[in-house]
CSV table of C-alpha atoms in Angstrom, one decimal:
chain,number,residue,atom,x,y,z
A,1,UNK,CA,-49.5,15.4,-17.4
A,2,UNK,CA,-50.8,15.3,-14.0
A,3,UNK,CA,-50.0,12.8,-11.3
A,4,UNK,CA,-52.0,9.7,-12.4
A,5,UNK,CA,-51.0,9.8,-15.8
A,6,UNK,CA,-47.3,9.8,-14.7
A,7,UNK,CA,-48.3,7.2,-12.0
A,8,UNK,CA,-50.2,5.0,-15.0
A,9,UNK,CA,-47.0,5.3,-17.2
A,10,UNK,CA,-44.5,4.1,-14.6
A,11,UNK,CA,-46.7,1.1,-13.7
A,12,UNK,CA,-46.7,0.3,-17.7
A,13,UNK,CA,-43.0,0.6,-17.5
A,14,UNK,CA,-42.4,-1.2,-14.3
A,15,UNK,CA,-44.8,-4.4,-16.1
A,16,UNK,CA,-42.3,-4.1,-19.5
A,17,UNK,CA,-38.7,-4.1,-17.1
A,18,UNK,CA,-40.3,-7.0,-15.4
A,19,UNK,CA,-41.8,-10.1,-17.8
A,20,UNK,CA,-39.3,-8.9,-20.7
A,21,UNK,CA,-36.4,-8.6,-18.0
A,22,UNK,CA,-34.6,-5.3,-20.1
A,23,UNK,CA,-32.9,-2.4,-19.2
A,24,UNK,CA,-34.6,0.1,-17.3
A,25,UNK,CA,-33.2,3.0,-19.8
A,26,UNK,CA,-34.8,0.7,-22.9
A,27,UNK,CA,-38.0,0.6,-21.5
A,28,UNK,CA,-38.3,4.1,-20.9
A,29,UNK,CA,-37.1,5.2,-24.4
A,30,UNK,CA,-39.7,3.1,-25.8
A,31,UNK,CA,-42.4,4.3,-23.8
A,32,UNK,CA,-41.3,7.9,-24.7
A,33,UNK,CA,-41.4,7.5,-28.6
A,34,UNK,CA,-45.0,5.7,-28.0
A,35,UNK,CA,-45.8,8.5,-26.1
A,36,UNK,CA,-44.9,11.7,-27.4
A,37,UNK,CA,-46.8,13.8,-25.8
A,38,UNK,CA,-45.1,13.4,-22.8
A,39,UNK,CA,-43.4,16.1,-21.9
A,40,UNK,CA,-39.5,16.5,-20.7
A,41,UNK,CA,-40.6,16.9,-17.1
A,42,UNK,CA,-43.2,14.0,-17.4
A,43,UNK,CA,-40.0,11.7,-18.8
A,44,UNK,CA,-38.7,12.9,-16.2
A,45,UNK,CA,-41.1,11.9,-13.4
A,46,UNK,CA,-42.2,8.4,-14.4
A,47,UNK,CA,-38.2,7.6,-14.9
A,48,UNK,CA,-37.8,8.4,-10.9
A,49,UNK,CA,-41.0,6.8,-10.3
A,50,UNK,CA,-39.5,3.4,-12.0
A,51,UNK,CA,-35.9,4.0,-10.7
A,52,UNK,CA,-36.9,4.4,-6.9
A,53,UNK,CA,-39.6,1.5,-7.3
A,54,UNK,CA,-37.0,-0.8,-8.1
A,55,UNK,CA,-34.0,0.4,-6.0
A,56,UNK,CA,-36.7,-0.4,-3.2
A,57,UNK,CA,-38.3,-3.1,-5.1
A,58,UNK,CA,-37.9,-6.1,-2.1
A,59,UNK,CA,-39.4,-3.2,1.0
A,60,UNK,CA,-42.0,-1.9,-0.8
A,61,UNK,CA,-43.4,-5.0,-1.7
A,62,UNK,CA,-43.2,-6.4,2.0
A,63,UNK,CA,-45.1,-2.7,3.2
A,64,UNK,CA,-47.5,-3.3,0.7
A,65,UNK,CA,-47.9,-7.3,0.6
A,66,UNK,CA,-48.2,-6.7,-3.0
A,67,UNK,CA,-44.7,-7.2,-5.7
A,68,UNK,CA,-47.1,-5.8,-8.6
A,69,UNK,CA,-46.0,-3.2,-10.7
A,70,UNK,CA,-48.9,-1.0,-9.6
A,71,UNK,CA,-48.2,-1.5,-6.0
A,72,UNK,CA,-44.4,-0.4,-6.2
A,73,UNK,CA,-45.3,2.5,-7.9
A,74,UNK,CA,-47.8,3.7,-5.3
A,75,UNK,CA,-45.1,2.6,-2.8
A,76,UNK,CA,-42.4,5.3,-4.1
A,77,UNK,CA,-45.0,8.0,-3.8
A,78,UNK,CA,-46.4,6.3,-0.4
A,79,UNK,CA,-42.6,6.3,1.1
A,80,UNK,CA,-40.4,8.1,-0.9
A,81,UNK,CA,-42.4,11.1,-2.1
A,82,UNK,CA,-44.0,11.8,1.1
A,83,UNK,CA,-47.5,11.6,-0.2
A,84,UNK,CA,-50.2,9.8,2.0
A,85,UNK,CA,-52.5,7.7,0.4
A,86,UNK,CA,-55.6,9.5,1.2
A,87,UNK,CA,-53.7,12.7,-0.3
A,88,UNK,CA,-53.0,10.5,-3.5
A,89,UNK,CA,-56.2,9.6,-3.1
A,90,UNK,CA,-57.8,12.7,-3.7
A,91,UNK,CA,-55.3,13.8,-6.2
A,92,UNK,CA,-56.2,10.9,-8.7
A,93,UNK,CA,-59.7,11.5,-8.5
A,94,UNK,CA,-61.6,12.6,-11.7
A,95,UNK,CA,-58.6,11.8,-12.9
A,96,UNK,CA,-59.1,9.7,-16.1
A,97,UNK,CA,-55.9,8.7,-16.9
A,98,UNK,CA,-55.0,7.5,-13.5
A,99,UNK,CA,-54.1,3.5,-12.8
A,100,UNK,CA,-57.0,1.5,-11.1
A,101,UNK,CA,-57.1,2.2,-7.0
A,102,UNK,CA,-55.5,0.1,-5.3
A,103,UNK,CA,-57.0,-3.1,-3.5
A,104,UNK,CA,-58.2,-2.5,0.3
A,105,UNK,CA,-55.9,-4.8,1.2
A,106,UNK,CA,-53.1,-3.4,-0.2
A,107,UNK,CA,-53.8,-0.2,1.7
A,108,UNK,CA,-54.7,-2.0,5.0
A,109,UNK,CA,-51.0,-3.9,4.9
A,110,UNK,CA,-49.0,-0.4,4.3
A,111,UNK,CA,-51.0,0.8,7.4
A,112,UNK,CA,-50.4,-1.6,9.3
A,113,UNK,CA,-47.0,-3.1,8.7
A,114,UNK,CA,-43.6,-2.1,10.3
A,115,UNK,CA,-40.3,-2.7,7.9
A,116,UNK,CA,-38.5,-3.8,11.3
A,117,UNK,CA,-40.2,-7.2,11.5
A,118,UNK,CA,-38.8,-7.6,8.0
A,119,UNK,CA,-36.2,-10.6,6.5
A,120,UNK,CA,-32.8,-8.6,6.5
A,121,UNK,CA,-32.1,-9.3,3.1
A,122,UNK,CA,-36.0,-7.1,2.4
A,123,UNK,CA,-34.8,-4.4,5.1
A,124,UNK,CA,-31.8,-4.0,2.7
A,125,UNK,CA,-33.3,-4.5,-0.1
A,126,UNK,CA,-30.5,-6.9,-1.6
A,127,UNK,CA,-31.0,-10.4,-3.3
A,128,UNK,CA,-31.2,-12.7,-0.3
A,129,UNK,CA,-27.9,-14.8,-2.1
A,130,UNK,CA,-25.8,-11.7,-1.4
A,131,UNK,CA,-26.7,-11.0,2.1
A,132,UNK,CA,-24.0,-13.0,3.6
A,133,UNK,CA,-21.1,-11.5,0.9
A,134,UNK,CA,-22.0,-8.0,2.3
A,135,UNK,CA,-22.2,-9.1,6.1
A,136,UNK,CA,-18.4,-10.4,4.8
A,137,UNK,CA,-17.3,-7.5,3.7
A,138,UNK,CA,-19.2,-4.8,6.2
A,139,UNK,CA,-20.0,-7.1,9.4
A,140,UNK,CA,-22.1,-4.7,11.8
A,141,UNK,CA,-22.1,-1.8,9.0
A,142,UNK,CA,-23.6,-4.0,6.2
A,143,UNK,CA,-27.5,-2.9,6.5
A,144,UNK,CA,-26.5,0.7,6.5
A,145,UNK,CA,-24.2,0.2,3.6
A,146,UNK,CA,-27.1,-1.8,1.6
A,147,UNK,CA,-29.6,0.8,2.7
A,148,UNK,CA,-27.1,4.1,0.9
A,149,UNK,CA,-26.9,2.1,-2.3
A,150,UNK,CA,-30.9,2.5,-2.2
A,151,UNK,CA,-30.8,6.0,-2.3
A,152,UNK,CA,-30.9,8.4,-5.9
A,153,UNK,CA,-27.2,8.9,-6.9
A,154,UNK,CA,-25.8,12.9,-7.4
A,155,UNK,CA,-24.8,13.9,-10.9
A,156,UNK,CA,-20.9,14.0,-10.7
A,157,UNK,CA,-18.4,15.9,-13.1
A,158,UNK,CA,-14.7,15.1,-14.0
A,159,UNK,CA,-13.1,18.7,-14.7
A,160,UNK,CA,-11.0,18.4,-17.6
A,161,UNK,CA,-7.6,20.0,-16.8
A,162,UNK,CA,-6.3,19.9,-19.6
A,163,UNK,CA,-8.5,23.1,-21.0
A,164,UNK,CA,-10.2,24.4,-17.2
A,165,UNK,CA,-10.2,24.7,-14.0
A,166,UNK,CA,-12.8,23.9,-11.3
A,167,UNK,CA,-13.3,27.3,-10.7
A,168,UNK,CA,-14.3,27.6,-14.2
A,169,UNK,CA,-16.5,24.7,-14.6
A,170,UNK,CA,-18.4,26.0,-11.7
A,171,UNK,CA,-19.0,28.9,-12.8
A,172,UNK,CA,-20.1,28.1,-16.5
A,173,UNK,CA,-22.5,25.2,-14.5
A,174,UNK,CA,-23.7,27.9,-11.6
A,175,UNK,CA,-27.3,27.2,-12.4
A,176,UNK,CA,-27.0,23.8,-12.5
A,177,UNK,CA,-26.6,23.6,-8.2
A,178,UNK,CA,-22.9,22.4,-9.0
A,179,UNK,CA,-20.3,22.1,-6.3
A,180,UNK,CA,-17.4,21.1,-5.5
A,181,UNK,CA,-16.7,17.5,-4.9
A,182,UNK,CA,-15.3,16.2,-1.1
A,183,UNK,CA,-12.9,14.2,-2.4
A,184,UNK,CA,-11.5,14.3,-5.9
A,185,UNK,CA,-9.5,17.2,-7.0
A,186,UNK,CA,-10.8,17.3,-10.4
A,187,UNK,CA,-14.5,17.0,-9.3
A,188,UNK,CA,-17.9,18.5,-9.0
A,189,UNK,CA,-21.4,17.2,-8.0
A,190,UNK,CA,-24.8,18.2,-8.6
A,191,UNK,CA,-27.2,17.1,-6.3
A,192,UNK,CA,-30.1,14.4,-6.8
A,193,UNK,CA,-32.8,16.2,-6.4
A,194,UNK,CA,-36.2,14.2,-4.6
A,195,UNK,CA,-39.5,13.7,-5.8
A,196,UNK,CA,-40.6,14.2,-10.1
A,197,UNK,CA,-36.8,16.6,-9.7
A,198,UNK,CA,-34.9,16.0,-12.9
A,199,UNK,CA,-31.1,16.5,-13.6
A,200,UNK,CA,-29.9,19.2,-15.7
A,201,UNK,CA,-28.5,18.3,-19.1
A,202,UNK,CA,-25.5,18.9,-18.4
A,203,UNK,CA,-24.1,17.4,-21.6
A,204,UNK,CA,-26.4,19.7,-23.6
A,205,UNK,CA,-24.2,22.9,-22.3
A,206,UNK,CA,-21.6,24.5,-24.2
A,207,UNK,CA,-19.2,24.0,-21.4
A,208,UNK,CA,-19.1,20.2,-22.2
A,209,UNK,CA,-19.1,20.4,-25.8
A,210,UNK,CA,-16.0,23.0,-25.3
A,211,UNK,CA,-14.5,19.9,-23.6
A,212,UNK,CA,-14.1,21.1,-20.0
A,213,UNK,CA,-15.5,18.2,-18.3
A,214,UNK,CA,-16.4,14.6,-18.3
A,215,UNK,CA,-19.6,13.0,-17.0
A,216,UNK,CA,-17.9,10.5,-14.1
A,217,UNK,CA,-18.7,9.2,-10.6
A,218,UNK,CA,-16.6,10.5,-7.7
A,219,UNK,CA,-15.8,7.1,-7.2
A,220,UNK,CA,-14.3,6.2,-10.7
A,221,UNK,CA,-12.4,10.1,-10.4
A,222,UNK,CA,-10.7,8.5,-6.7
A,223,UNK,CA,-9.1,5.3,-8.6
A,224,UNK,CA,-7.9,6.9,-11.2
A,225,UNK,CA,-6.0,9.5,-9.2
A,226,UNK,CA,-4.7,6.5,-7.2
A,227,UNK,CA,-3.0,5.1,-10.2
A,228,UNK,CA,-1.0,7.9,-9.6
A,229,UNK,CA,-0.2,8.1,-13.1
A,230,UNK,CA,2.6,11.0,-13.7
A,231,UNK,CA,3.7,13.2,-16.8
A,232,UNK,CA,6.0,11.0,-18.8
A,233,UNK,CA,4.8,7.5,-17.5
A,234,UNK,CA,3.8,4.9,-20.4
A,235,UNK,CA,0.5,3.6,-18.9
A,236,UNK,CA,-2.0,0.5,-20.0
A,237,UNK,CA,-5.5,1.1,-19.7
A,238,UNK,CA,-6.3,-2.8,-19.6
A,239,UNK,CA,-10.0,-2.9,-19.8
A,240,UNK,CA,-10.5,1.2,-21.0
A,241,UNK,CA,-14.4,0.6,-21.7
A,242,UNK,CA,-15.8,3.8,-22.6
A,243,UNK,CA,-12.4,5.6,-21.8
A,244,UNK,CA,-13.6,7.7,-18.8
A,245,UNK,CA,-10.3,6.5,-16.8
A,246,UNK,CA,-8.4,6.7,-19.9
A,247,UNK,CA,-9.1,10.1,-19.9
A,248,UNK,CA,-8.4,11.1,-16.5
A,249,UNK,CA,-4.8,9.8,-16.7
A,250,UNK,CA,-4.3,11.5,-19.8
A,251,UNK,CA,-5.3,14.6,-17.7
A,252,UNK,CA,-2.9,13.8,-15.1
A,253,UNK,CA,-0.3,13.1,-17.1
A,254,UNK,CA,-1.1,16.5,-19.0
A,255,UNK,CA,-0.4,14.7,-22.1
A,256,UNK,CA,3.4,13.9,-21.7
A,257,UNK,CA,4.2,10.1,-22.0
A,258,UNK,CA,2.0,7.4,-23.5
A,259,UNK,CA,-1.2,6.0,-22.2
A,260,UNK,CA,-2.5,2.9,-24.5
A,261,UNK,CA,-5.9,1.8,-24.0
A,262,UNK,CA,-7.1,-1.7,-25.0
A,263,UNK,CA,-10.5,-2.8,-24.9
A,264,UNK,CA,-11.8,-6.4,-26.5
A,265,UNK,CA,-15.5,-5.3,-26.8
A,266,UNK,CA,-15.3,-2.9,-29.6
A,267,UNK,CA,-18.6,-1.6,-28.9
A,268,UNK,CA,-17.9,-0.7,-25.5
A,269,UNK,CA,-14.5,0.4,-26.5
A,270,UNK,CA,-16.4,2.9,-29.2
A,271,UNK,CA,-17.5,6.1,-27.6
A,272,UNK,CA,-13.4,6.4,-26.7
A,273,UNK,CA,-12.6,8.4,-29.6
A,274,UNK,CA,-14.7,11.4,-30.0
A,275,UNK,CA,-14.5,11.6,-26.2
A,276,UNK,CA,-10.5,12.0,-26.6
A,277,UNK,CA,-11.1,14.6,-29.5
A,278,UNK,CA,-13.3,16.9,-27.3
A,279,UNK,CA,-11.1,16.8,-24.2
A,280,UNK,CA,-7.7,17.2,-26.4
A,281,UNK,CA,-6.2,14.6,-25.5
A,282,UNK,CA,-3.2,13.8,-27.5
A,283,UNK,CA,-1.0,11.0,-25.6
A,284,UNK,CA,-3.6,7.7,-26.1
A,285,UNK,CA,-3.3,4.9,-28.0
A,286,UNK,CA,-6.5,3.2,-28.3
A,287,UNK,CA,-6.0,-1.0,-29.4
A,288,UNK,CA,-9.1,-3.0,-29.9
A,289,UNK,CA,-7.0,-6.3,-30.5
A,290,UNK,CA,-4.4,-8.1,-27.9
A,291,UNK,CA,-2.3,-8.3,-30.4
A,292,UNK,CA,-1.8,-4.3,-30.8
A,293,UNK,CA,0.3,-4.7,-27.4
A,294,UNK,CA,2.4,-7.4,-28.7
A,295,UNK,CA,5.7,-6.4,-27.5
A,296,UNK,CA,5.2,-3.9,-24.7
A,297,UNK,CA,5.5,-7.0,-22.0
A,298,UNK,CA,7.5,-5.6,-19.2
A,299,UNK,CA,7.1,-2.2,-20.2
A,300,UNK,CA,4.6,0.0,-18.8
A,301,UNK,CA,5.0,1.6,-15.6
A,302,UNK,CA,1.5,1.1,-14.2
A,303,UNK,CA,-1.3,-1.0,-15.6
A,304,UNK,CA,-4.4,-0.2,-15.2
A,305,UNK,CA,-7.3,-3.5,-14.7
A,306,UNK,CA,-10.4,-1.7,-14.5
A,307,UNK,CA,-12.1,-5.8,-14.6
A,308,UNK,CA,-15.4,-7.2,-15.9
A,309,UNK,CA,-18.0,-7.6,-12.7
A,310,UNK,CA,-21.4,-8.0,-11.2
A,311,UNK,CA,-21.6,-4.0,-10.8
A,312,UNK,CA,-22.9,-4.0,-7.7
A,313,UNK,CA,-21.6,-0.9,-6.5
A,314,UNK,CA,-23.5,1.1,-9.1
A,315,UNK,CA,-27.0,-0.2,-7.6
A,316,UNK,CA,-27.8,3.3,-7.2
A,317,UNK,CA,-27.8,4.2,-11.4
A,318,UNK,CA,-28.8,0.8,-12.1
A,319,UNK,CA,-31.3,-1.0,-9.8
A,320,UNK,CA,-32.4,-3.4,-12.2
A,321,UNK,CA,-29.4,-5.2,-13.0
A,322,UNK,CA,-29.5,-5.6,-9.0
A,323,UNK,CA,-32.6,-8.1,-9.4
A,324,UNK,CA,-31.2,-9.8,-12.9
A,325,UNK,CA,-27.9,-10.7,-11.0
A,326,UNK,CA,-27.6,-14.8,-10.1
A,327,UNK,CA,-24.5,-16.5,-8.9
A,328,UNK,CA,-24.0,-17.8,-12.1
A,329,UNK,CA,-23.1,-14.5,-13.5
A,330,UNK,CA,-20.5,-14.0,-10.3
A,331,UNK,CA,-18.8,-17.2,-10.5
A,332,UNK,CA,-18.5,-16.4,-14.6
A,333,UNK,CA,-16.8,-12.8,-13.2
A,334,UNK,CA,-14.5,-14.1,-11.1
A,335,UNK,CA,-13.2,-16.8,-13.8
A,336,UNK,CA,-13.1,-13.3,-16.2
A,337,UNK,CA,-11.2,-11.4,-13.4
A,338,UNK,CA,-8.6,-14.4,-13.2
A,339,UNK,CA,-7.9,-14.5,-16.4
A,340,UNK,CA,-7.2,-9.9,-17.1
A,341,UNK,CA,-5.2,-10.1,-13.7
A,342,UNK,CA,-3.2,-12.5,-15.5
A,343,UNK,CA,-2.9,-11.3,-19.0
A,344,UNK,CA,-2.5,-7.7,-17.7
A,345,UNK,CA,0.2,-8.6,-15.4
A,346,UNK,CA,2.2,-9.6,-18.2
A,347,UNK,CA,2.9,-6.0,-19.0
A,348,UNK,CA,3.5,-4.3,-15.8
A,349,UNK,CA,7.6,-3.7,-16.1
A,350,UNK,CA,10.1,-4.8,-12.8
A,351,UNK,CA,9.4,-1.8,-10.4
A,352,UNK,CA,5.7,-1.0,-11.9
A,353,UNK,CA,2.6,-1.4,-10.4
A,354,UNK,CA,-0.5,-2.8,-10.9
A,355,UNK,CA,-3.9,-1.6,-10.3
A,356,UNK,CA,-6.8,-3.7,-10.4
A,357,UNK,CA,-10.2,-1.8,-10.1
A,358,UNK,CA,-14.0,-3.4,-9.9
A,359,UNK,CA,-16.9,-1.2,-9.3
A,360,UNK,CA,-18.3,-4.3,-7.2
A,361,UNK,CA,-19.1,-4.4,-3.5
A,362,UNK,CA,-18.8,-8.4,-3.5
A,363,UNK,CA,-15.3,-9.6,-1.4
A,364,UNK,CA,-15.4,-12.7,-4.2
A,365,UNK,CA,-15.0,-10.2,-7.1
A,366,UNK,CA,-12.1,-8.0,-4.7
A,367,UNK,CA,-9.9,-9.1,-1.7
A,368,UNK,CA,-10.7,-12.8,-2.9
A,369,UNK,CA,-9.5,-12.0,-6.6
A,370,UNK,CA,-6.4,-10.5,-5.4
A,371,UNK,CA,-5.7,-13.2,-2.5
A,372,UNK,CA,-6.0,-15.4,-5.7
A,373,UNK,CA,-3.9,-13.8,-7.7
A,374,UNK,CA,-0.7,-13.5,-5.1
A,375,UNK,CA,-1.2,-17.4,-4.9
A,376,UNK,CA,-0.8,-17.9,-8.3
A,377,UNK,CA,2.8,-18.0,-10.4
A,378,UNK,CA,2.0,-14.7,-12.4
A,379,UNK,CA,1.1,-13.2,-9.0
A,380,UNK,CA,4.3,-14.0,-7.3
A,381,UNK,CA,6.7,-11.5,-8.4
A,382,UNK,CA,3.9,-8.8,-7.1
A,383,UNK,CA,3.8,-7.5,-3.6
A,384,UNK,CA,0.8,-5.2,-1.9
A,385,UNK,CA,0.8,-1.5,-1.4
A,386,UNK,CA,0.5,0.2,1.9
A,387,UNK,CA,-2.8,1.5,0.5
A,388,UNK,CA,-3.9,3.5,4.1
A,389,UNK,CA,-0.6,5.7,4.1
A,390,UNK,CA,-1.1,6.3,0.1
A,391,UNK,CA,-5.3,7.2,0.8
A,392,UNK,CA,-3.7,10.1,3.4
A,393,UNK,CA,-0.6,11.4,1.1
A,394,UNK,CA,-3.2,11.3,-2.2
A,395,UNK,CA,-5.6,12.7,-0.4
A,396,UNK,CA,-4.6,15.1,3.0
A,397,UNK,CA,-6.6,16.2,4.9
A,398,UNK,CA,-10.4,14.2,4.2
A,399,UNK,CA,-12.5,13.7,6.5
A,400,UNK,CA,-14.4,10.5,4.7
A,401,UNK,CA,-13.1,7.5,5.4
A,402,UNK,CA,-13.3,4.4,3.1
A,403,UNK,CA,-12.5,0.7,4.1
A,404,UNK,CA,-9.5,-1.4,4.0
A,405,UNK,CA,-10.1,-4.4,4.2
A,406,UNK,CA,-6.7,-6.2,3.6
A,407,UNK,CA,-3.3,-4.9,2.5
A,408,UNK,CA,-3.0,-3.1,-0.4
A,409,UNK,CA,-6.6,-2.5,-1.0
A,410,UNK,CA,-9.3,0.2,-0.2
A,411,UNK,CA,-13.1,-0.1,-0.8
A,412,UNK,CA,-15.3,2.9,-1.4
A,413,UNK,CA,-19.1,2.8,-1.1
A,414,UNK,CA,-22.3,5.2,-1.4
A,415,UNK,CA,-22.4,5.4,2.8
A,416,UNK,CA,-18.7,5.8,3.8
A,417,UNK,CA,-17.1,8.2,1.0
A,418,UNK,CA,-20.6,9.4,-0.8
A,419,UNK,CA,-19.3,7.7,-4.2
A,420,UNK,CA,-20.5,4.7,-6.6
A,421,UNK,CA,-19.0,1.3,-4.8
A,422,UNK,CA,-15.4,0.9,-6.0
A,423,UNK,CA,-12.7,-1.5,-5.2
A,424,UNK,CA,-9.4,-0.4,-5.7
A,425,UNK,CA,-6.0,-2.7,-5.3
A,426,UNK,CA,-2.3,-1.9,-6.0
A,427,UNK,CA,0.1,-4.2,-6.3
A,428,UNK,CA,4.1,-3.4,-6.7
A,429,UNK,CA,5.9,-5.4,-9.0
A,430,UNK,CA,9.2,-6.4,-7.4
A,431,UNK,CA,12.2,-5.1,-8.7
């Protein structure tokens, strides 16, 4: 396909995300088995198209005075592609299977308009009811912070210890542009690539199905390491999910001791066992019912609460969620996160810790969850970690440098430490 049929089939696609309000991902597999003779690298090209016309959704419709599907999609290409409208111009025409041009006045406000004299909440590109939770929690930082979570995320890789070693995973992956990772022991990263660039299939190479690494954020590699999970430990994965932490402190643990994972969405919770049979992991426990950890109260050394939230720290993978968000679905987060802190502290034995993990950006969902929690009667027998001396002895020597924004608690974002958004508390149990 050439440009204008890519162009045509991202606008189709932005129209179907928009009036049925569905999952980027669903719309594009639909449009693919109605269109099968698109190519891979077409696929490929109208899914960045879509994905950077709605990470930039609220700017490009401000530069272009125009929200409509047609007009973000010629705004990616406009400002994120580096082509110039006359250029697109003349590469759409003759062109039958290109969109219709665009109006004159479309074109005429993109000439003439200056991003600058924007509304903040457009120049970051973030729903305008979240602008003040992210001045909260970044103060002078927060447009540059909003502005990283705009950008296309890397492809990041968990090495799997437990059968290779980075060394090896790089080398099986060397034509894939793999590197290693800044941060994390464990990881690797494959850059995003700009423009129609796809990302390799890394899940498609022999490497993977061999077991010797996991598909994971840098991010979600960082907070598991900090649980500092040890051979021998009994753990609880509390909200284990698809099990990518679940398996990273198997890995640490190099299957000695006991790692339970619990889950109460069995479809979530699903993916969890074949992924354990590939990496070899043979210390899990996997519980899709409560009542599978009846009796272990007390008894684990660390307790893992990777909670329910808005996601706003994974903006980059998923920018349509950013524009389905309301503050109904936070306030219904924060009551969710009240009640796992609770439940999972139940479990965390005198002398344990417990770790309490959101990938969301929002203070409500983080410092104001925990300051919560250390009010309340399950929280009192807790007591916050010195989380800035354990960031330097977990990890010496790194130069990025995340936030702390109270005791016991470090945030991670896109701009500071080049990951997904994470929040990360630990809280000792008193002896």
């Amino acid at each position: 396909m050439r440009i204008g049929g890519r162009l045509a089939g991202a606008i189709e696609i932005l129209a179907d995300v928009e009036e049925r309000r569905r999952p980027i991902a669903s719309a594009l597999k639909d449009w693919g088995t109605a269109h099968r003779f698109a190519g891979s690298g077409d696929r490929a090209a109208i899914g960045n198209i879509v994905y950077d016309a709605l990470r930039l959704k609220l700017s490009h419709a401000f530069m272009m005075d125009d929200d409509s599907p047609a007009a973000l999609a010629h705004a990616v290409l406009f400002r994120q592609w580096g082509i110039a409208p006359e250029a697109l111009a003349e590469r759409l025409d003759g062109d039958k299977f290109a969109p219709e041009p665009l109006p004159e006045a479309t074109l005429a406000a993109f000439a003439s308009r200056d991003l600058a004299d924007a509304p903040d909440a457009v120049r970051g590109d973030l729903p305008e009811w979240i602008l003040p939770s992210f001045r909260e929690n970044f103060a002078e930082d927060w447009l540059g912070e909003a502005e990283a979570l705009n950008l296309r995320p890397p492809l990041d890789l968990r090495v799997n210890t437990l059968k290779a070693t980075r060394e090896k995973v790089l080398k099986a992956l060397s034509r894939s542009g793999a590197a290693a990772g800044a941060i994390a022991p464990e990881a690797i990263r494959i850059p995003p690539g700009s423009g129609p660039d796809r990302l390799p299939n890394v899940t498609a190479e022999l490497s993977f199905q061999k077991g010797w690494f996991e598909v994971q954020d840098q991010g979600s590699q960082i907070v598991s390491k900090m649980v500092g999970a040890k051979a021998g430990d009994q753990v609880l994965d509390f909200c284990a999910g698809g099990g990518g932490k679940t398996l990273a402190l198997a890995a640490a643990m190099d299957n000695a001791g006991q790692v339970h994972a619990y889950d109460a969405d069995r479809t979530r919770l699903a993916p969890i066992i074949e992924r354990l049979k590939r990496a070899g992991t043979r210390n899990v426990q996997v519980h899709d019912a409560l009542e599978g950890l009846s009796g272990l109260e007390e008894r684990f050394d660390r307790v893992l609460v990777d909670a329910p939230c808005t996601g706003t720290g994974t903006w980059r993978r998923r920018p349509d969620i950013k524009w389905r968000l309301s503050e109904k679905n936070l306030e219904e987060r924060m009551a969710q996160q009240a009640e796992v802190l609770a439940e999972a502290s139940r479990f965390v034995k005198p002398g344990g810790q417990l770790v309490y993990v959101t990938c969301s950006l929002l203070p409500e969902e983080n410092q104001g969850r925990i300051a919560g929690f250390l009010a309340s009667d399950a929280g009192s027998a807790f007591e916050p970690v010195d989380m800035e001396t354990m960031w330097s002895t977990t990890f010496p020597g790194i130069e990025a440098r995340p936030y702390f924004p109270v005791r016991g608690a470090v945030t991670l974002t896109p701009a500071a430490t080049g990951t997904d958004g994470f929040f990360c508390a630990i809280l000792d149990r008193k002896a």
